[in-house]
Amino acid sequence: MELPLLKEVVIILGLSVLIILLFQRVRLHSILGFLITGMVAGPNGLSLIGASHQVEILSEVGIIFLLFIIGIEFSLKSLSRIKQTVLLGGLVQVGGTILLTIAVSRLLGLPVAQSVFMGFLISLSSTAIVLKMLAAKGQMSSPQGRISLAILIFQDIIVVPMILVTPLLAGKDGNLWMSLLLMSGKFTLVVGLLWLLARYVVPVLLKRVVMTRSRELFILTIVVMCLATAWLTSSVGLSLALGAFFAGLIISESEYSHQATASIMPFREIFISFFFVSVGMLLDLHFFLQNFLLLMGFTLGVILLKQLVVTVTVLLLRYPLRTALITGFTLFQVGEFAFLLSTIGLRNGLMSPEVYQSFLAISILTMMLTPFLGDNADRIADFIIQAMLPSRVRRRLISLRNRRKGEPEAEKPALTDHLIIIGFGINGTNVARTASRAEIPYVAIELDPEVFSKGQQEGHRLVFGDAADDVILRHVNAHMARVVVIAISDPEATKKIISILRNITETAHVIVRTRHVSEMDGILKLGADEVIPEEFETSIQIFTRVLNHYLVPFDKIQSFSSHIRARNYELLAASGFPHQHPPEMQLSIPDMVIATLPVQRGSNKIVGKTIVGSGLKTQFNITVLAIRRNNRYITEIKPQMTIETDDMLYLFGNPRQIAEVNKYLVLE
């Protein structure tokens, strides 16, 4: 017996594995691999897949799971922290792109409805590609990373109304206003029902499911909620995608949202692959090759249009030109939700087959260019800035911007022998507070407007700007600084800052915070004096506490930690660490331990007995050092003292004997 679709699934997944393996070697995104798989295996390629309609059904399931996870991740609390960037940045980017696209489309002769729809499509960027690229480069916390995330969040939200409006643009529902009114009524009813479920039904249901401790039941419940809500919205004439998004919103505020995301993610990854494969199957390779030059011209036009809009958007958010350009080279592509929207537009007659094929080709080309332009965005932005603005003009603009932000430069003395802090996040703020207490003169450079304003309100001396610009570094008298601390999370920007800094000063002591140990060698070669990797510092802090628990003397622990740092953490990095450890650094770990023992109700073997009568000393050779009772510590322990319920005993003894005590008390 042959299972339906089995051959197609095997072909799609098997061919995807081969193509994606090849793409990984040349650093192309896996989404492009799925698109190429569809182009090769589809009816316009080798015609290996016959049941294309069934594959499209699988792709619809992928879209449901994708929007479901978007809904889960759309936390109202987290969104409120970046609401200005999301609302203002997203609105300007999406609205500006739509308006410019309408203008260009009208010049090309497209009707108004189709022009608006093309604006919808081009305004959307690829959440999957951009977030994966930023994470791989370690730039999620960088200014361009935060801005990109905020704009992508707005795009992911606005795509739902776009899906609802698309049939109305096509005039499928007759009276536009009546259709909008009817749709609003349905929407309100569904939202009301889902609110009742989210408030009174879902929390109780999930709690009962979780209490069963059955992972299978939890996954089944989440999947049913997702598909059932999608079916509900579809049954009243709204979209499946909208229902999936609402289902995610229901779970997003619950305490089980993270586990729900983890449970659904494998389903999403599998089914979304069929979506991209189905899109690739729709591309006509003959049309693509026949109109290659024209399509390349349109692709360049889309890139320039989105680059212009994103750059203006980021500048309106009061970020420097360099950050605006880098963000533009991150968000210029057409995204996966545009593919979903385009199929809806094609079904409703908003796109002709030729326009649809052109859109598919342009979208795939922009996606293919994303890794190349994204990886070189810093260098391209620097080249553009140097070509556009001379150093003198940039210096005047920076001074004007800082005066507008409230820094009275003339009133403050010139900085000499000072500390420069680059990045005013958690680490930078802590360094500044410590420097202030120690009366060390300092100045911090920060690129995020909100962080900058908050720092100024707290009374810190800050300069707004990008430290990767030599004008900013000269503005804070980097050539007169004693120490420079670079505490940002963008590896590429860090390297550029060090290179520029060493052209200004050779005497400043440069301390760099980095996330990964693999980045240390490159940073040291560029001129940093010290590099502090979070990976190994965390390991040292953990092992320090381990040694402390093993009663290793404090001076030996400190000597051990200092030795590791002095050798640039090579002892932790080396696979032969135990053999390379110098003899004078060997740690003698005593065979004793201090442990705590809570006295719980029902522990009849110890409750109500005296210290002597408990047998802790006579039977196990354990010494009671202290007792905590009712938030009071008793340190003068007498043999006839009675042990009471809820006491906390502090015991000293051999680890094996401590374990025996624990076993003795547990086994009633």
CSV table of N, CA and C in Angstrom, one decimal, residues 82-223:
chain,number,residue,atom,x,y,z
A,82,ILE,N,9.5,49.0,24.1
A,82,ILE,CA,10.0,49.5,22.9
A,82,ILE,C,8.9,50.1,22.0
A,83,LYS,N,7.8,50.5,22.7
A,83,LYS,CA,6.6,50.8,21.9
A,83,LYS,C,6.8,52.0,21.0
A,84,GLN,N,7.7,53.0,21.4
A,84,GLN,CA,7.9,54.1,20.5
A,84,GLN,C,8.6,53.7,19.2
A,85,THR,N,9.6,52.8,19.3
A,85,THR,CA,10.3,52.4,18.2
A,85,THR,C,9.4,51.5,17.3
A,86,VAL,N,8.6,50.7,17.9
A,86,VAL,CA,7.7,49.8,17.2
A,86,VAL,C,6.6,50.6,16.4
A,87,LEU,N,5.9,51.5,17.2
A,87,LEU,CA,4.8,52.2,16.6
A,87,LEU,C,5.3,53.2,15.6
A,88,LEU,N,6.2,54.1,16.0
A,88,LEU,CA,6.7,55.2,15.1
A,88,LEU,C,7.5,54.6,14.0
A,89,GLY,N,8.5,53.8,14.4
A,89,GLY,CA,9.4,53.2,13.3
A,89,GLY,C,8.7,52.3,12.4
A,90,GLY,N,7.8,51.4,12.9
A,90,GLY,CA,7.1,50.5,12.0
A,90,GLY,C,6.1,51.3,11.1
A,91,LEU,N,5.4,52.2,11.7
A,91,LEU,CA,4.4,53.0,10.9
A,91,LEU,C,5.1,53.8,9.8
A,92,VAL,N,6.2,54.5,10.1
A,92,VAL,CA,6.9,55.2,9.1
A,92,VAL,C,7.4,54.3,8.0
A,93,GLN,N,8.0,53.2,8.4
A,93,GLN,CA,8.6,52.3,7.4
A,93,GLN,C,7.6,51.7,6.5
A,94,VAL,N,6.5,51.1,7.1
A,94,VAL,CA,5.5,50.4,6.3
A,94,VAL,C,4.7,51.5,5.5
A,95,GLY,N,4.3,52.6,6.2
A,95,GLY,CA,3.5,53.6,5.4
A,95,GLY,C,4.3,54.2,4.3
A,96,GLY,N,5.6,54.6,4.6
A,96,GLY,CA,6.4,55.2,3.6
A,96,GLY,C,6.7,54.3,2.4
A,97,THR,N,6.9,53.0,2.7
A,97,THR,CA,7.2,52.1,1.6
A,97,THR,C,5.9,51.9,0.7
A,98,ILE,N,4.7,51.9,1.4
A,98,ILE,CA,3.5,51.7,0.6
A,98,ILE,C,3.3,52.9,-0.3
A,99,LEU,N,3.5,54.1,0.3
A,99,LEU,CA,3.2,55.4,-0.5
A,99,LEU,C,4.2,55.5,-1.7
A,100,LEU,N,5.5,55.2,-1.5
A,100,LEU,CA,6.4,55.3,-2.6
A,100,LEU,C,6.1,54.2,-3.6
A,101,THR,N,5.7,53.0,-3.2
A,101,THR,CA,5.4,51.9,-4.1
A,101,THR,C,4.2,52.3,-4.9
A,102,ILE,N,3.2,52.9,-4.3
A,102,ILE,CA,2.0,53.3,-5.0
A,102,ILE,C,2.4,54.3,-6.1
A,103,ALA,N,3.2,55.3,-5.8
A,103,ALA,CA,3.7,56.3,-6.8
A,103,ALA,C,4.4,55.6,-7.9
A,104,VAL,N,5.3,54.7,-7.7
A,104,VAL,CA,6.0,54.1,-8.8
A,104,VAL,C,5.1,53.2,-9.6
A,105,SER,N,4.2,52.4,-8.9
A,105,SER,CA,3.3,51.5,-9.6
A,105,SER,C,2.4,52.3,-10.5
A,106,ARG,N,1.9,53.4,-10.1
A,106,ARG,CA,1.0,54.2,-10.9
A,106,ARG,C,1.7,54.8,-12.1
A,107,LEU,N,3.0,55.1,-12.0
A,107,LEU,CA,3.8,55.5,-13.1
A,107,LEU,C,4.0,54.4,-14.1
A,108,LEU,N,4.0,53.1,-13.6
A,108,LEU,CA,4.1,52.0,-14.5
A,108,LEU,C,2.8,51.5,-15.1
A,109,GLY,N,1.7,52.2,-14.7
A,109,GLY,CA,0.4,51.9,-15.3
A,109,GLY,C,-0.5,51.0,-14.5
A,110,LEU,N,-0.1,50.6,-13.3
A,110,LEU,CA,-1.0,49.7,-12.5
A,110,LEU,C,-2.1,50.5,-11.9
A,111,PRO,N,-3.3,49.8,-11.8
A,111,PRO,CA,-4.5,50.5,-11.2
A,111,PRO,C,-4.2,50.8,-9.7
A,112,VAL,N,-5.1,51.6,-9.1
A,112,VAL,CA,-4.9,52.0,-7.7
A,112,VAL,C,-4.9,50.9,-6.8
A,113,ALA,N,-5.9,50.0,-6.9
A,113,ALA,CA,-6.0,48.8,-6.0
A,113,ALA,C,-4.7,47.9,-6.1
A,114,GLN,N,-4.3,47.7,-7.3
A,114,GLN,CA,-3.1,46.8,-7.4
A,114,GLN,C,-1.8,47.5,-6.9
A,115,SER,N,-1.8,48.9,-7.1
A,115,SER,CA,-0.6,49.6,-6.6
A,115,SER,C,-0.6,49.6,-5.1
A,116,VAL,N,-1.7,49.7,-4.4
A,116,VAL,CA,-1.8,49.6,-3.0
A,116,VAL,C,-1.3,48.2,-2.5
A,117,PHE,N,-1.8,47.2,-3.2
A,117,PHE,CA,-1.5,45.8,-2.9
A,117,PHE,C,0.0,45.6,-3.1
A,118,MET,N,0.6,46.1,-4.1
A,118,MET,CA,2.1,46.0,-4.3
A,118,MET,C,2.8,46.7,-3.2
A,119,GLY,N,2.3,47.8,-2.7
A,119,GLY,CA,2.9,48.5,-1.5
A,119,GLY,C,2.9,47.6,-0.3
A,120,PHE,N,1.7,46.9,-0.1
A,120,PHE,CA,1.7,45.9,1.0
A,120,PHE,C,2.8,44.9,0.9
A,121,LEU,N,3.0,44.3,-0.3
A,121,LEU,CA,4.0,43.3,-0.5
A,121,LEU,C,5.4,43.7,-0.2
A,122,ILE,N,5.7,44.9,-0.8
A,122,ILE,CA,7.1,45.3,-0.7
A,122,ILE,C,7.5,45.9,0.6
A,123,SER,N,6.5,46.3,1.4
A,123,SER,CA,6.7,46.9,2.7
A,123,SER,C,7.2,45.9,3.7
A,124,LEU,N,6.9,44.6,3.5
A,124,LEU,CA,7.2,43.5,4.4
A,124,LEU,C,8.6,42.9,4.2
A,125,SER,N,9.4,42.7,5.3
A,125,SER,CA,10.7,42.2,5.3
A,125,SER,C,10.7,40.8,5.9
A,126,SER,N,11.8,40.1,5.8
A,126,SER,CA,11.9,38.7,6.2
A,126,SER,C,12.3,38.6,7.7
A,127,THR,N,11.3,38.2,8.5
A,127,THR,CA,11.6,38.1,10.0
A,127,THR,C,12.6,36.9,10.2
A,128,ALA,N,12.3,35.8,9.5
A,128,ALA,CA,13.2,34.6,9.6
A,128,ALA,C,14.6,34.9,9.3
A,129,ILE,N,14.9,35.5,8.1
A,129,ILE,CA,16.2,35.7,7.7
A,129,ILE,C,16.9,36.7,8.5
A,130,VAL,N,16.3,37.8,8.8
A,130,VAL,CA,16.9,38.9,9.5
A,130,VAL,C,17.3,38.5,10.9
A,131,LEU,N,16.3,37.9,11.6
A,131,LEU,CA,16.6,37.6,13.0
A,131,LEU,C,17.7,36.5,13.1
A,132,LYS,N,17.7,35.6,12.2
A,132,LYS,CA,18.8,34.6,12.2
A,132,LYS,C,20.1,35.2,11.9
A,133,MET,N,20.1,36.1,11.0
A,133,MET,CA,21.4,36.8,10.6
A,133,MET,C,21.9,37.6,11.7
A,134,LEU,N,21.1,38.4,12.4
A,134,LEU,CA,21.5,39.2,13.5
A,134,LEU,C,22.0,38.4,14.7
A,135,ALA,N,21.3,37.2,14.9
A,135,ALA,CA,21.7,36.3,16.0
A,135,ALA,C,23.1,35.7,15.7
A,136,ALA,N,23.3,35.4,14.5
A,136,ALA,CA,24.6,34.8,14.1
A,136,ALA,C,25.8,35.8,14.2
A,137,LYS,N,25.5,37.1,14.0
A,137,LYS,CA,26.5,38.1,14.1
A,137,LYS,C,26.6,38.7,15.5
A,138,GLY,N,25.8,38.2,16.4
A,138,GLY,CA,25.8,38.7,17.8
A,138,GLY,C,25.3,40.2,17.9
A,139,GLN,N,24.4,40.6,17.0
A,139,GLN,CA,23.9,42.0,16.9
A,139,GLN,C,22.5,42.2,17.4
A,140,MET,N,21.9,41.2,18.1
A,140,MET,CA,20.5,41.4,18.5
A,140,MET,C,20.4,42.5,19.5
A,141,SER,N,21.4,42.8,20.3
A,141,SER,CA,21.3,43.9,21.3
A,141,SER,C,21.9,45.2,20.7
A,142,SER,N,22.5,45.2,19.5
A,142,SER,CA,23.0,46.4,18.9
A,142,SER,C,21.9,47.3,18.5
A,143,PRO,N,22.2,48.6,18.3
A,143,PRO,CA,21.1,49.5,17.9
A,143,PRO,C,20.4,49.1,16.7
A,144,GLN,N,21.1,48.7,15.6
A,144,GLN,CA,20.5,48.2,14.4
A,144,GLN,C,19.7,46.9,14.7
A,145,GLY,N,20.1,46.1,15.6
A,145,GLY,CA,19.4,44.9,16.0
A,145,GLY,C,18.0,45.2,16.6
A,146,ARG,N,18.1,46.2,17.6
A,146,ARG,CA,16.9,46.5,18.3
A,146,ARG,C,15.9,47.2,17.4
A,147,ILE,N,16.4,48.1,16.5
A,147,ILE,CA,15.5,48.8,15.5
A,147,ILE,C,14.9,47.8,14.6
A,148,SER,N,15.7,46.9,14.0
A,148,SER,CA,15.2,45.9,13.1
A,148,SER,C,14.1,45.0,13.7
A,149,LEU,N,14.3,44.6,15.0
A,149,LEU,CA,13.4,43.8,15.7
A,149,LEU,C,12.0,44.6,15.9
A,150,ALA,N,12.1,45.8,16.3
A,150,ALA,CA,10.9,46.6,16.5
A,150,ALA,C,10.1,46.8,15.2
A,151,ILE,N,10.8,47.1,14.1
A,151,ILE,CA,10.1,47.2,12.8
A,151,ILE,C,9.5,45.9,12.3
A,152,LEU,N,10.2,44.8,12.5
A,152,LEU,CA,9.7,43.5,12.1
A,152,LEU,C,8.5,43.1,13.0
A,153,ILE,N,8.5,43.5,14.3
A,153,ILE,CA,7.3,43.2,15.1
A,153,ILE,C,6.1,44.0,14.5
A,154,PHE,N,6.3,45.2,14.1
A,154,PHE,CA,5.2,46.0,13.6
A,154,PHE,C,4.7,45.3,12.3
A,155,GLN,N,5.6,44.9,11.4
A,155,GLN,CA,5.3,44.2,10.2
A,155,GLN,C,4.5,43.0,10.4
A,156,ASP,N,4.9,42.2,11.4
A,156,ASP,CA,4.2,40.9,11.7
A,156,ASP,C,2.8,41.2,12.2
A,157,ILE,N,2.6,42.3,12.9
A,157,ILE,CA,1.2,42.6,13.3
A,157,ILE,C,0.4,43.2,12.2
A,158,ILE,N,1.0,44.1,11.4
A,158,ILE,CA,0.2,44.7,10.3
A,158,ILE,C,-0.2,43.8,9.2
A,159,VAL,N,0.5,42.7,9.1
A,159,VAL,CA,0.2,41.7,8.0
A,159,VAL,C,-1.2,41.1,8.2
A,160,VAL,N,-1.6,41.0,9.4
A,160,VAL,CA,-3.0,40.5,9.7
A,160,VAL,C,-4.1,41.4,9.1
A,161,PRO,N,-4.1,42.7,9.4
A,161,PRO,CA,-5.0,43.6,8.7
A,161,PRO,C,-4.9,43.6,7.2
A,162,MET,N,-3.6,43.5,6.7
A,162,MET,CA,-3.4,43.4,5.3
A,162,MET,C,-4.1,42.2,4.7
A,163,ILE,N,-4.1,41.1,5.3
A,163,ILE,CA,-4.7,39.9,4.9
A,163,ILE,C,-6.2,40.1,4.8
A,164,LEU,N,-6.8,40.8,5.8
A,164,LEU,CA,-8.2,41.0,5.8
A,164,LEU,C,-8.7,42.0,4.8
A,165,VAL,N,-7.8,43.0,4.5
A,165,VAL,CA,-8.2,44.1,3.5
A,165,VAL,C,-8.0,43.7,2.1
A,166,THR,N,-7.2,42.7,1.8
A,166,THR,CA,-6.8,42.3,0.4
A,166,THR,C,-8.1,42.0,-0.4
A,167,PRO,N,-9.0,41.1,0.1
A,167,PRO,CA,-10.2,40.8,-0.7
A,167,PRO,C,-11.0,42.1,-0.9
A,168,LEU,N,-11.0,43.0,0.0
A,168,LEU,CA,-11.8,44.3,-0.2
A,168,LEU,C,-11.2,45.1,-1.3
A,169,LEU,N,-9.8,45.1,-1.4
A,169,LEU,CA,-9.2,45.9,-2.4
A,169,LEU,C,-9.6,45.3,-3.8
A,170,ALA,N,-9.8,44.0,-3.9
A,170,ALA,CA,-10.2,43.4,-5.1
A,170,ALA,C,-11.7,43.6,-5.5
A,171,GLY,N,-12.4,44.2,-4.5
A,171,GLY,CA,-13.8,44.5,-4.8
A,171,GLY,C,-14.7,43.2,-4.8
A,172,LYS,N,-14.2,42.2,-4.1
A,172,LYS,CA,-15.0,40.9,-4.1
A,172,LYS,C,-16.3,40.9,-3.3
A,173,ASP,N,-16.4,41.9,-2.4
A,173,ASP,CA,-17.5,41.8,-1.5
A,173,ASP,C,-18.5,43.0,-1.8
A,174,GLY,N,-18.5,43.5,-3.0
A,174,GLY,CA,-19.5,44.5,-3.3
A,174,GLY,C,-19.4,45.8,-2.6
A,175,ASN,N,-20.3,46.1,-1.7
A,175,ASN,CA,-20.2,47.4,-1.0
A,175,ASN,C,-19.1,47.4,0.0
A,176,LEU,N,-18.1,48.3,-0.2
A,176,LEU,CA,-16.9,48.2,0.6
A,176,LEU,C,-17.2,48.5,2.0
A,177,TRP,N,-18.0,49.6,2.3
A,177,TRP,CA,-18.3,50.0,3.7
A,177,TRP,C,-19.1,48.9,4.4
A,178,MET,N,-20.1,48.3,3.7
A,178,MET,CA,-20.9,47.3,4.3
A,178,MET,C,-20.0,46.1,4.6
A,179,SER,N,-19.1,45.8,3.7
A,179,SER,CA,-18.1,44.7,4.0
A,179,SER,C,-17.2,44.9,5.2
A,180,LEU,N,-16.8,46.2,5.2
A,180,LEU,CA,-15.9,46.5,6.4
A,180,LEU,C,-16.7,46.4,7.7
A,181,LEU,N,-18.0,46.9,7.7
A,181,LEU,CA,-18.8,46.8,8.9
A,181,LEU,C,-19.1,45.4,9.3
A,182,LEU,N,-19.4,44.6,8.3
A,182,LEU,CA,-19.6,43.2,8.6
A,182,LEU,C,-18.4,42.5,9.1
A,183,MET,N,-17.2,42.8,8.5
A,183,MET,CA,-16.0,42.2,8.9
A,183,MET,C,-15.6,42.6,10.3
A,184,SER,N,-15.9,43.9,10.6
A,184,SER,CA,-15.6,44.4,12.0
A,184,SER,C,-16.5,43.8,13.0
A,185,GLY,N,-17.7,43.5,12.7
A,185,GLY,CA,-18.6,42.8,13.6
A,185,GLY,C,-18.1,41.4,13.9
A,186,LYS,N,-17.8,40.7,12.8
A,186,LYS,CA,-17.3,39.3,13.0
A,186,LYS,C,-16.0,39.3,13.9
A,187,PHE,N,-15.2,40.3,13.5
A,187,PHE,CA,-13.9,40.4,14.2
A,187,PHE,C,-14.1,40.7,15.7
A,188,THR,N,-15.1,41.6,16.0
A,188,THR,CA,-15.4,41.9,17.4
A,188,THR,C,-15.9,40.7,18.2
A,189,LEU,N,-16.8,39.9,17.5
A,189,LEU,CA,-17.4,38.7,18.1
A,189,LEU,C,-16.3,37.7,18.4
A,190,VAL,N,-15.4,37.5,17.5
A,190,VAL,CA,-14.4,36.5,17.7
A,190,VAL,C,-13.4,36.9,18.8
A,191,VAL,N,-13.1,38.2,18.8
A,191,VAL,CA,-12.2,38.7,19.8
A,191,VAL,C,-12.8,38.6,21.2
A,192,GLY,N,-14.1,38.9,21.3
A,192,GLY,CA,-14.8,38.7,22.6
A,192,GLY,C,-14.9,37.3,23.0
A,193,LEU,N,-15.1,36.4,22.1
A,193,LEU,CA,-15.2,35.0,22.5
A,193,LEU,C,-13.8,34.5,23.0
A,194,LEU,N,-12.8,34.9,22.2
A,194,LEU,CA,-11.4,34.5,22.5
A,194,LEU,C,-11.0,35.1,23.9
A,195,TRP,N,-11.4,36.3,24.1
A,195,TRP,CA,-11.1,37.0,25.4
A,195,TRP,C,-11.7,36.2,26.6
A,196,LEU,N,-12.9,35.7,26.4
A,196,LEU,CA,-13.5,34.9,27.5
A,196,LEU,C,-12.8,33.6,27.7
A,197,LEU,N,-12.4,33.0,26.6
A,197,LEU,CA,-11.6,31.7,26.6
A,197,LEU,C,-10.3,32.0,27.3
A,198,ALA,N,-9.6,33.1,26.9
A,198,ALA,CA,-8.3,33.4,27.5
A,198,ALA,C,-8.3,33.7,29.0
A,199,ARG,N,-9.5,34.3,29.4
A,199,ARG,CA,-9.6,34.8,30.8
A,199,ARG,C,-10.1,33.7,31.7
A,200,TYR,N,-11.0,32.8,31.2
A,200,TYR,CA,-11.6,31.9,32.2
A,200,TYR,C,-11.4,30.4,31.8
A,201,VAL,N,-11.1,30.1,30.6
A,201,VAL,CA,-11.1,28.7,30.2
A,201,VAL,C,-9.6,28.2,30.0
A,202,VAL,N,-8.8,28.9,29.2
A,202,VAL,CA,-7.5,28.4,28.9
A,202,VAL,C,-6.6,28.3,30.1
A,203,PRO,N,-6.5,29.3,31.0
A,203,PRO,CA,-5.6,29.1,32.1
A,203,PRO,C,-5.9,27.9,33.0
A,204,VAL,N,-7.3,27.6,33.2
A,204,VAL,CA,-7.6,26.5,34.0
A,204,VAL,C,-7.3,25.2,33.2
A,205,LEU,N,-7.6,25.2,31.9
A,205,LEU,CA,-7.3,24.0,31.1
A,205,LEU,C,-5.8,23.7,31.1
A,206,LEU,N,-5.0,24.7,30.8
A,206,LEU,CA,-3.5,24.5,30.8
A,206,LEU,C,-3.0,24.1,32.1
A,207,LYS,N,-3.5,24.6,33.2
A,207,LYS,CA,-3.0,24.3,34.5
A,207,LYS,C,-3.3,22.8,34.8
A,208,ARG,N,-4.5,22.3,34.4
A,208,ARG,CA,-4.8,20.9,34.7
A,208,ARG,C,-4.0,20.0,33.8
A,209,VAL,N,-3.7,20.5,32.6
A,209,VAL,CA,-2.9,19.7,31.7
A,209,VAL,C,-1.4,19.6,32.2
A,210,VAL,N,-0.9,20.7,32.7
A,210,VAL,CA,0.5,20.7,33.2
A,210,VAL,C,0.6,19.9,34.5
A,211,MET,N,-0.5,19.9,35.3
A,211,MET,CA,-0.5,19.1,36.5
A,211,MET,C,-0.4,17.6,36.2
A,212,THR,N,-0.8,17.1,35.0
A,212,THR,CA,-0.7,15.7,34.7
A,212,THR,C,0.8,15.3,34.4
A,213,ARG,N,1.7,16.3,34.2
A,213,ARG,CA,3.1,16.1,33.9
A,213,ARG,C,3.3,15.2,32.7
A,214,SER,N,2.3,15.3,31.8
A,214,SER,CA,2.4,14.6,30.5
A,214,SER,C,2.8,15.5,29.4
A,215,ARG,N,4.0,15.4,28.9
A,215,ARG,CA,4.5,16.2,27.8
A,215,ARG,C,3.6,16.0,26.5
A,216,GLU,N,3.3,14.8,26.3
A,216,GLU,CA,2.5,14.5,25.1
A,216,GLU,C,1.1,15.2,25.1
A,217,LEU,N,0.5,15.2,26.3
A,217,LEU,CA,-0.8,15.8,26.5
A,217,LEU,C,-0.7,17.4,26.3
A,218,PHE,N,0.4,17.9,26.8
A,218,PHE,CA,0.6,19.4,26.7
A,218,PHE,C,0.8,19.8,25.2
A,219,ILE,N,1.6,19.0,24.5
A,219,ILE,CA,1.8,19.3,23.1
A,219,ILE,C,0.5,19.2,22.3
A,220,LEU,N,-0.3,18.1,22.6
A,220,LEU,CA,-1.6,17.9,21.9
A,220,LEU,C,-2.5,19.1,22.2
A,221,THR,N,-2.6,19.5,23.5
A,221,THR,CA,-3.5,20.6,23.8
A,221,THR,C,-3.1,21.9,23.1
A,222,ILE,N,-1.8,22.2,23.0
A,222,ILE,CA,-1.4,23.4,22.3
A,222,ILE,C,-1.7,23.4,20.9
A,223,VAL,N,-1.5,22.2,20.2
A,223,VAL,CA,-1.8,22.1,18.8
A,223,VAL,C,-3.3,22.2,18.5
